[in-house]
Short mmCIF file of C-alpha atoms and ligand atoms in Angstrom, two decimals:
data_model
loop_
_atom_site.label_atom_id
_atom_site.label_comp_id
_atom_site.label_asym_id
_atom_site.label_seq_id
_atom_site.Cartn_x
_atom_site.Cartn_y
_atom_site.Cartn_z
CA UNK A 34 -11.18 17.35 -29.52
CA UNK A 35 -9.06 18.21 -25.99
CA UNK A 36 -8.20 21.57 -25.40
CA UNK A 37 -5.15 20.89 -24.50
CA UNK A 38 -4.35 23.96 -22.37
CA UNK A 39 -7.24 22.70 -20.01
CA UNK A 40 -5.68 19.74 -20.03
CA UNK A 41 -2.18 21.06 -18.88
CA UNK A 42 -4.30 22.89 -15.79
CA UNK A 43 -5.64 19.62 -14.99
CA UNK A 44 -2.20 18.27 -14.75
CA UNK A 45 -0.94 20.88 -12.57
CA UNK A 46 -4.40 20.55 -10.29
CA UNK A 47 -3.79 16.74 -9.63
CA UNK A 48 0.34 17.58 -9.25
CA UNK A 49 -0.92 20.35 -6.31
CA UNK A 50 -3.32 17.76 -4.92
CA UNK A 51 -0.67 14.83 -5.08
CA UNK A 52 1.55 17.18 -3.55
CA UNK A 53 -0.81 18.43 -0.85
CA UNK A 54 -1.84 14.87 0.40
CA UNK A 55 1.68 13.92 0.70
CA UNK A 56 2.02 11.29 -1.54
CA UNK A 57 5.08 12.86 -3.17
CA UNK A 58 8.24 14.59 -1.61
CA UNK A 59 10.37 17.51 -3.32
CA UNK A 60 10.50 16.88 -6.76
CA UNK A 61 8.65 12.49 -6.90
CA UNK A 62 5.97 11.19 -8.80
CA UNK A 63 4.96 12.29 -12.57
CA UNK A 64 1.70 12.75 -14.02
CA UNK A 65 1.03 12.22 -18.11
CA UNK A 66 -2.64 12.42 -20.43
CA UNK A 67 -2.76 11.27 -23.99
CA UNK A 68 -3.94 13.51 -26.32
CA UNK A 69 -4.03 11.42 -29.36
CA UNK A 70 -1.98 8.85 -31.75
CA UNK A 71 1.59 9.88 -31.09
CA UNK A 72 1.04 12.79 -28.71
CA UNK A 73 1.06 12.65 -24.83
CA UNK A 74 1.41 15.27 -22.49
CA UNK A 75 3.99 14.68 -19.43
CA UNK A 76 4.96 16.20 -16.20
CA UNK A 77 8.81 17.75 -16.65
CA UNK A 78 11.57 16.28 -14.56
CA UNK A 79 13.17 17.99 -11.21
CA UNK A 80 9.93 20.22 -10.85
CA UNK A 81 7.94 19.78 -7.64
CA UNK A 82 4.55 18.50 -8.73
CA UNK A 83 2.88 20.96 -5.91
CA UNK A 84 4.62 23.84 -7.82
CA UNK A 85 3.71 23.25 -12.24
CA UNK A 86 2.64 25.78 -14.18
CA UNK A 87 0.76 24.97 -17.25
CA UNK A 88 4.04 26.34 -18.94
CA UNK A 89 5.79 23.37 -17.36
CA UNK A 90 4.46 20.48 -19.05
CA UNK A 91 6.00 18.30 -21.89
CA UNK A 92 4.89 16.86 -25.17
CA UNK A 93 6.18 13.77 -26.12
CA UNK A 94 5.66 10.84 -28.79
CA UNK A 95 5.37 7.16 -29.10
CA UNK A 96 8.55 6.80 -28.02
CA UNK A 97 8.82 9.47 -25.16
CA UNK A 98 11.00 11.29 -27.62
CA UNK A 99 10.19 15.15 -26.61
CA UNK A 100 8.39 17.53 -28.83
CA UNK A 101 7.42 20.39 -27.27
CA UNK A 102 7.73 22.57 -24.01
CA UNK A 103 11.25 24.10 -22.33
CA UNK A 104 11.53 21.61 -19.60
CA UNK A 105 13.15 18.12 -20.01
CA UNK A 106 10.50 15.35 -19.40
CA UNK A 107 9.64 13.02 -16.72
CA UNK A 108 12.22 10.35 -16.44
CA UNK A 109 9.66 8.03 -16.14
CA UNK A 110 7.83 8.05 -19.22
CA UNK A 111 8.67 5.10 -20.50
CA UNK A 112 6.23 3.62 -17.30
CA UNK A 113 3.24 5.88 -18.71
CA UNK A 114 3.43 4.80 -22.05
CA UNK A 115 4.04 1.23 -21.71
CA UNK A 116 -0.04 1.30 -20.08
CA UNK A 117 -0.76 3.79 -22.64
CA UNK A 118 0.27 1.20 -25.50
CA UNK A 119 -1.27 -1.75 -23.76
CA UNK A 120 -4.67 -0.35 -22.68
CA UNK A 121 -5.85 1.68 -25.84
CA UNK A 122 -8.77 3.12 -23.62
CA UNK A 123 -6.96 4.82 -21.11
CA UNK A 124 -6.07 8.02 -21.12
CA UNK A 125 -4.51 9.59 -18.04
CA UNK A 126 -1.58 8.01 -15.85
CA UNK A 127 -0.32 9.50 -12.39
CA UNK A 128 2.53 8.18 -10.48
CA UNK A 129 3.33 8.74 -7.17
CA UNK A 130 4.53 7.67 -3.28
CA UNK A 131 1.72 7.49 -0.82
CA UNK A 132 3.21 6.63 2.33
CA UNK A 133 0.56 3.94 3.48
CA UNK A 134 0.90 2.48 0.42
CA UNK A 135 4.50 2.61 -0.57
CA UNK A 136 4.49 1.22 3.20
CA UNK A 137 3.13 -2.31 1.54
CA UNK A 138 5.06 -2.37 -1.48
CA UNK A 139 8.39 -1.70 0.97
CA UNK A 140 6.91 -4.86 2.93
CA UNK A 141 6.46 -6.74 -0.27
CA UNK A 142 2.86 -7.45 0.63
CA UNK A 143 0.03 -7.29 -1.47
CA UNK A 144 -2.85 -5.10 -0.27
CA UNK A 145 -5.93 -7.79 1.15
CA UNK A 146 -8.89 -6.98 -1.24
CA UNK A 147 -12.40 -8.52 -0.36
CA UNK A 148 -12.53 -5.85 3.29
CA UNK A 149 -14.15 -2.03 2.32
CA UNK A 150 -17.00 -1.96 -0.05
CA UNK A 151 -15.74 0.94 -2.50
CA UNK A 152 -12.19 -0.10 -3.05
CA UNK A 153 -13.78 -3.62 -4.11
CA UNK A 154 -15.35 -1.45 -6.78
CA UNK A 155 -13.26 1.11 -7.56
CA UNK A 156 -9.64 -0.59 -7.31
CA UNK A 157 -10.30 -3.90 -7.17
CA UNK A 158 -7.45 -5.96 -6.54
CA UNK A 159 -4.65 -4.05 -5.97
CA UNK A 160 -1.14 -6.35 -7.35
CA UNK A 161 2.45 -5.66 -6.80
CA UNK A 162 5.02 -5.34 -9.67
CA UNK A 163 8.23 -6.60 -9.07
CA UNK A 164 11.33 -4.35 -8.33
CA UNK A 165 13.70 -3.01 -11.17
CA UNK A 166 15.03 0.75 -11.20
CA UNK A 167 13.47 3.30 -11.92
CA UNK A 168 13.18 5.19 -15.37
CA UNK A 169 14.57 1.92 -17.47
CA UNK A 170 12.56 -0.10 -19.60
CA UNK A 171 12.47 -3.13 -17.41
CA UNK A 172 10.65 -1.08 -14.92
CA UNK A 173 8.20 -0.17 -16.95
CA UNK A 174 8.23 -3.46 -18.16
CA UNK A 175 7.42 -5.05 -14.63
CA UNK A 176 3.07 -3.58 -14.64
CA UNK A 177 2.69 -5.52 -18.43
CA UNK A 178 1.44 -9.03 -16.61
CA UNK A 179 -0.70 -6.46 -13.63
CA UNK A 180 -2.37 -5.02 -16.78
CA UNK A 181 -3.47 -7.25 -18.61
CA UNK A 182 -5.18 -8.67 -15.93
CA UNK A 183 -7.29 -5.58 -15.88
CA UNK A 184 -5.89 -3.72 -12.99
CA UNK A 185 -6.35 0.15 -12.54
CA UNK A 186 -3.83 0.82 -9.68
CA UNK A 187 -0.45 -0.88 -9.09
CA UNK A 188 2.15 -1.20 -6.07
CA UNK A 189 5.32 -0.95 -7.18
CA UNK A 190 8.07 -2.87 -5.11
CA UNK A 191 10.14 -0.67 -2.93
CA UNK A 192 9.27 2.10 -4.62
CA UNK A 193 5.56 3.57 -4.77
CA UNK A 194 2.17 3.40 -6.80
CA UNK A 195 0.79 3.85 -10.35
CA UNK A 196 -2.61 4.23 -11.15
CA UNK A 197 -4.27 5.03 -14.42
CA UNK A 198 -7.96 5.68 -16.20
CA UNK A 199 -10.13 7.63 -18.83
CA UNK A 200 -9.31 10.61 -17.51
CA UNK A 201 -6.96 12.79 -14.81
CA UNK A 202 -9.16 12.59 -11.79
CA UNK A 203 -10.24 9.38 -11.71
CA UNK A 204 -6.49 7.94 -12.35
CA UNK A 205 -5.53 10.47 -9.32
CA UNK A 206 -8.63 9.51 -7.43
CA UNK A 207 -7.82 5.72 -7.34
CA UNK A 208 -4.28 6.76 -5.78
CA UNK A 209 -6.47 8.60 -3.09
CA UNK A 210 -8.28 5.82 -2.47
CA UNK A 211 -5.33 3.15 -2.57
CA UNK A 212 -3.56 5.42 -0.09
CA UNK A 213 -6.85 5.89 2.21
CA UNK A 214 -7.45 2.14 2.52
CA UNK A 215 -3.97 1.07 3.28
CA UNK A 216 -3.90 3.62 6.00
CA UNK A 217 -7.06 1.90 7.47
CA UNK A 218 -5.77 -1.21 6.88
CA UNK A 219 -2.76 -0.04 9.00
CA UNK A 220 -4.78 1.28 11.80
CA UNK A 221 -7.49 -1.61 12.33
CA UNK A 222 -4.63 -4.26 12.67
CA UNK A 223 -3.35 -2.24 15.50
CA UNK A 224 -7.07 -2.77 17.47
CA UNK A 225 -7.76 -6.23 16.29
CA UNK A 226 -9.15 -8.29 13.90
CA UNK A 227 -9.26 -7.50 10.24
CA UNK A 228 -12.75 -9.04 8.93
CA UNK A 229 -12.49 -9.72 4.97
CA UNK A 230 -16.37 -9.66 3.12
CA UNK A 231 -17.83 -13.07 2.76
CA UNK A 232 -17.88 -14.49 -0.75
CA UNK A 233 -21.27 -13.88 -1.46
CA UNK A 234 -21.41 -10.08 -0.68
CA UNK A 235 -18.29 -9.48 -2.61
CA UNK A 236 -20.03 -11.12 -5.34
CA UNK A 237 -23.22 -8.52 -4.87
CA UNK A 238 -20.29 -6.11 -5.33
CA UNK A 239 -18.85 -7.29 -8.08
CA UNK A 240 -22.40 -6.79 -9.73
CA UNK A 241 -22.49 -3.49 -9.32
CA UNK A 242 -19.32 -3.08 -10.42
CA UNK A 243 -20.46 -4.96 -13.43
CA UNK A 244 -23.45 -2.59 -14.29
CA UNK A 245 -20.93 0.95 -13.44
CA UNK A 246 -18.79 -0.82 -16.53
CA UNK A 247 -15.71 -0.79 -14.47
CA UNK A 248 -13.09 -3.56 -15.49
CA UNK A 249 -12.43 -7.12 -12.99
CA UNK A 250 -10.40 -9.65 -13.35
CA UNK A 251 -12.76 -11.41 -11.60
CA UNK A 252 -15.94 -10.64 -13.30
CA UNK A 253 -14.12 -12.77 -15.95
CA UNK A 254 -13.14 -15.91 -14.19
CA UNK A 255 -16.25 -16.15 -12.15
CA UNK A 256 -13.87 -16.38 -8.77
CA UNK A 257 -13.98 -14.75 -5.77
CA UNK A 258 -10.10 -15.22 -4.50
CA UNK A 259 -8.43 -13.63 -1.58
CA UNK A 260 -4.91 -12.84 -3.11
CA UNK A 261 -2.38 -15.07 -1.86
CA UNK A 262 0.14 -12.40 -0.73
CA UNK A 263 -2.46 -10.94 1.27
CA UNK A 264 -2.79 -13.76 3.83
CA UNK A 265 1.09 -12.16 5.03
CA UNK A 266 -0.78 -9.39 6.47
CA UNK A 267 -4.02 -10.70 7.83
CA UNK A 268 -2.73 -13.71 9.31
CA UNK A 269 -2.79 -12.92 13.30
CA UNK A 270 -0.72 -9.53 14.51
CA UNK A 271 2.30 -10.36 17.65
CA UNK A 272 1.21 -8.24 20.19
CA UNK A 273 4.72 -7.44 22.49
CA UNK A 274 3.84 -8.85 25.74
CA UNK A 275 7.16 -8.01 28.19
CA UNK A 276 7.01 -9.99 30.40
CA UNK A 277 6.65 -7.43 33.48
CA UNK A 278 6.98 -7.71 37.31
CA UNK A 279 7.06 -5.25 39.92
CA UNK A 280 10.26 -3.49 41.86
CA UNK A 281 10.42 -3.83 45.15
CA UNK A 282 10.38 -0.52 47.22
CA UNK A 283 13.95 -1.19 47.84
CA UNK A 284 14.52 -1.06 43.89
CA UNK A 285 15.17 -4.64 43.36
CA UNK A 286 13.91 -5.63 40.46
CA UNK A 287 13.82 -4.11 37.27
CA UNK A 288 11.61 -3.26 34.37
CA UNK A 289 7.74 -1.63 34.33
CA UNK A 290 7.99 -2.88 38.12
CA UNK A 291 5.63 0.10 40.55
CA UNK A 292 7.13 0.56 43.72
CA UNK A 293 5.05 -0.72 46.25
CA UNK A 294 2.60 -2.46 44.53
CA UNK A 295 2.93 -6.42 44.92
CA UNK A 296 5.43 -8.32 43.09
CA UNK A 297 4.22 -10.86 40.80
CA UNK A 298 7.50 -12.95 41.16
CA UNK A 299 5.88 -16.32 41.37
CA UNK A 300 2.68 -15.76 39.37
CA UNK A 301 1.84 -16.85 36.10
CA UNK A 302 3.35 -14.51 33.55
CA UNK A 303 2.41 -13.05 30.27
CA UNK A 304 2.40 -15.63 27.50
CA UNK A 305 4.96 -15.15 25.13
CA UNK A 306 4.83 -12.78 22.26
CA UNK A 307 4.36 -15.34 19.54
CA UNK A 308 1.40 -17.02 21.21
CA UNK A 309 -0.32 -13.49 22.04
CA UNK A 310 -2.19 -13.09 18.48
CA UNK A 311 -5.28 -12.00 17.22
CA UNK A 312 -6.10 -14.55 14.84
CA UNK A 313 -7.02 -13.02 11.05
CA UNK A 314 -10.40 -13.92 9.81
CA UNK A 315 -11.13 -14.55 6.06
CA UNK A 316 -14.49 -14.54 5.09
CA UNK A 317 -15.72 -16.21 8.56
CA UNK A 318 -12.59 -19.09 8.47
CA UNK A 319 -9.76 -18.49 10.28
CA UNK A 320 -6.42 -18.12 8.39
CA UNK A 321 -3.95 -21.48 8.30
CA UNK A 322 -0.93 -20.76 10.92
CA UNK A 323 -2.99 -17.85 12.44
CA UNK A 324 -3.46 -19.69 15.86
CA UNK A 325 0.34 -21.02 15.80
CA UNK A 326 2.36 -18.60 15.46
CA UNK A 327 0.95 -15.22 15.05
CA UNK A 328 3.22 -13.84 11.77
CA UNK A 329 4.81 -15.02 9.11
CA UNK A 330 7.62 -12.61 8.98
CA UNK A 331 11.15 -14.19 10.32
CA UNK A 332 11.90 -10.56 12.37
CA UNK A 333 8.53 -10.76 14.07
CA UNK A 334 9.65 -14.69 15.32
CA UNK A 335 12.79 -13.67 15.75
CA UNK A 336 11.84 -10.64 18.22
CA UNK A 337 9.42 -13.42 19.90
CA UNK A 338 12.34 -15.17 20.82
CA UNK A 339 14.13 -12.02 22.24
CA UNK A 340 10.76 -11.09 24.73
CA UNK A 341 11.05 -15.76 26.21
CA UNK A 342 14.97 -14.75 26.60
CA UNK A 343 14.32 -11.56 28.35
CA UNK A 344 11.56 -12.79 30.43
CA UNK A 345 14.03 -16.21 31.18
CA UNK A 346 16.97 -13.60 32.15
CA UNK A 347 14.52 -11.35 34.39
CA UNK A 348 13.03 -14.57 36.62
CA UNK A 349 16.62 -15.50 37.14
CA UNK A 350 17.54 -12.08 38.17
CA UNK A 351 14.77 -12.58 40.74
CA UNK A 352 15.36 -15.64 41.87
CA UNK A 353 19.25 -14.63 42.44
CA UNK A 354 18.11 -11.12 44.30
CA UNK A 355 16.06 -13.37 46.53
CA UNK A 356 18.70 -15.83 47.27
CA UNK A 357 21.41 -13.06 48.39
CA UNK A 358 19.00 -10.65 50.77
CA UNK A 359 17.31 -14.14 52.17
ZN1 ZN B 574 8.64 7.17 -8.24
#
């Protein structure tokens, strides 16, 4: 039997934690617990989670119907209890914003699995629910097909994460951990190369995920599979290489040009920006299109383009300010 005033605490703890971190602003993200058949607790709406009191939270049914407490309830309940109804042994739900991560799902790009030991085990592979708006059914509808297949934590497109477990701190922890990994994820593209686990050691993983009694889709279908989606964001990172020369002491010129250091009007440039990549790595095989291009994102090509016609623009600008004071 819960003691259902702890409970409420424990609520208000992962709220001031959720807060703290920054994964919500002013009044996001909603937290909920089930307490048995029919009866969930659930953070109220248009409170700041940093702020609850145990006074705060909400009872509601089934249905999200409210039964108890003075505050109206979390718009979004109809999200908590649509994984409460499909995965009978969970028991805690938190919803949230975490900027690294809400940073993929505003990309539309799944979050590479197979790369840091821990998140193999603890989150797995993390999907990405389509986009509908918040608070309607549809919405909560869109995590049904991410569920089934087993998974704990769940971008949502354009809009933030949901995560869920046996109890409060675990569901809040995998949020943590979500939010942690995209962040290094984030910073190790900017160095270089982002190396994803060979097959066999993510299958040593998977083992000991297998003996902790924590859920995989892939313990099931015996594969080893880099999600699709994620191949957006390993495949090879366009450095911006400007072409650059130098200004004359006179001025001419113009640019990152040092005065008085020799111009390099003449001498090979720069390559372009597309062709200046870091080729992504899977599993000790270099990605498809990785070597060619450098991204697979339109804007990225398109800003390629820009650098060759600004480079183009700035050699005939030289050639032209040679010309006149020869
Ligand atoms: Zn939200």
């Amino acid at each position: 039997m819960v003691n259902e005033f702890e409970i409420k605490k424990e609520i208000c703890e992962v709220g001031r934690r959720m807060y703290e971190k920054g994964f919500v602003a002013a009044n996001d993200g909603n937290i909920s617990y089930r307490l048995g058949p029919g009866r969930f607790l659930c953070t109220p709406t248009l409170v700041s989670k940093g702020f609850l009191k145990p006074s705060d939270i909400a009872v509601v049914d089934d249905n999200g119907k409210q039964l108890e407490g003075a505050r109206p309830r979390t718009s979004e309940i109809m999200l908590h209890l649509e994984i409460f109804h499909a995965l009978p042994e969970i028991n805690a739900v938190c919803h949230a914003h975490p900027p690294h991560a809400t940073a993929f799902a505003v990309a539309g790009m799944e979050v590479p699995c197979c790369i840091l030991p821990e998140v193999e085990i603890f989150l797995g592979q993390v999907p990405l629910a389509q986009y509908d708006t918040p608070g309607s059914k549809n919405f909560a509808e869109t995590i049904l097909p991410h569920l089934q297949n087993k998974a704990n934590t769940i971008l949502l497109a354009n809009h933030g994460a949901v995560s869920c477990d046996n109890s409060l701190e675990k569901a809040y922890f995998h949020l943590e951990t979500l939010d942690m990994y995209c962040r290094i994820l984030l910073l190790s593209k900017q160095i270089g190369q982002i190396h994803q686990l060979p097959a066999p050691k993510v299958r040593e993983l998977l083992d000991i995920k297998k003996r902790l009694g924590i859920a995989d889709a892939r313990l099931d279908g015996g594969q080893v599979a880099v999600l699709a989606g994620s191949d957006d964001f390993l495949r090879g990172f366009s450095m911006q290489a400007i072409a650059q020369h130098v200004a004359d002491a006179n001025g001419h010129g113009r640019g990152c040009g040092i005065a008085g250091a020799t111009s390099q009007e003449g001498l090979p440039q720069p390559l372009p920006t597309a062709r200046r990549i870091f080729p992504a790595v899977v599993a000790g095989r270099k990605l498809p299109g990785g070597e060619a291009l450098g991204s697979s994102s339109s804007t990225v090509r398109s800003r390629a383009i820009e650098d060759e016609t600004e480079r183009l623009v700035q050699l005939i600008t030289d050639k032209i300010i040679t010309a006149v004071s020869a």
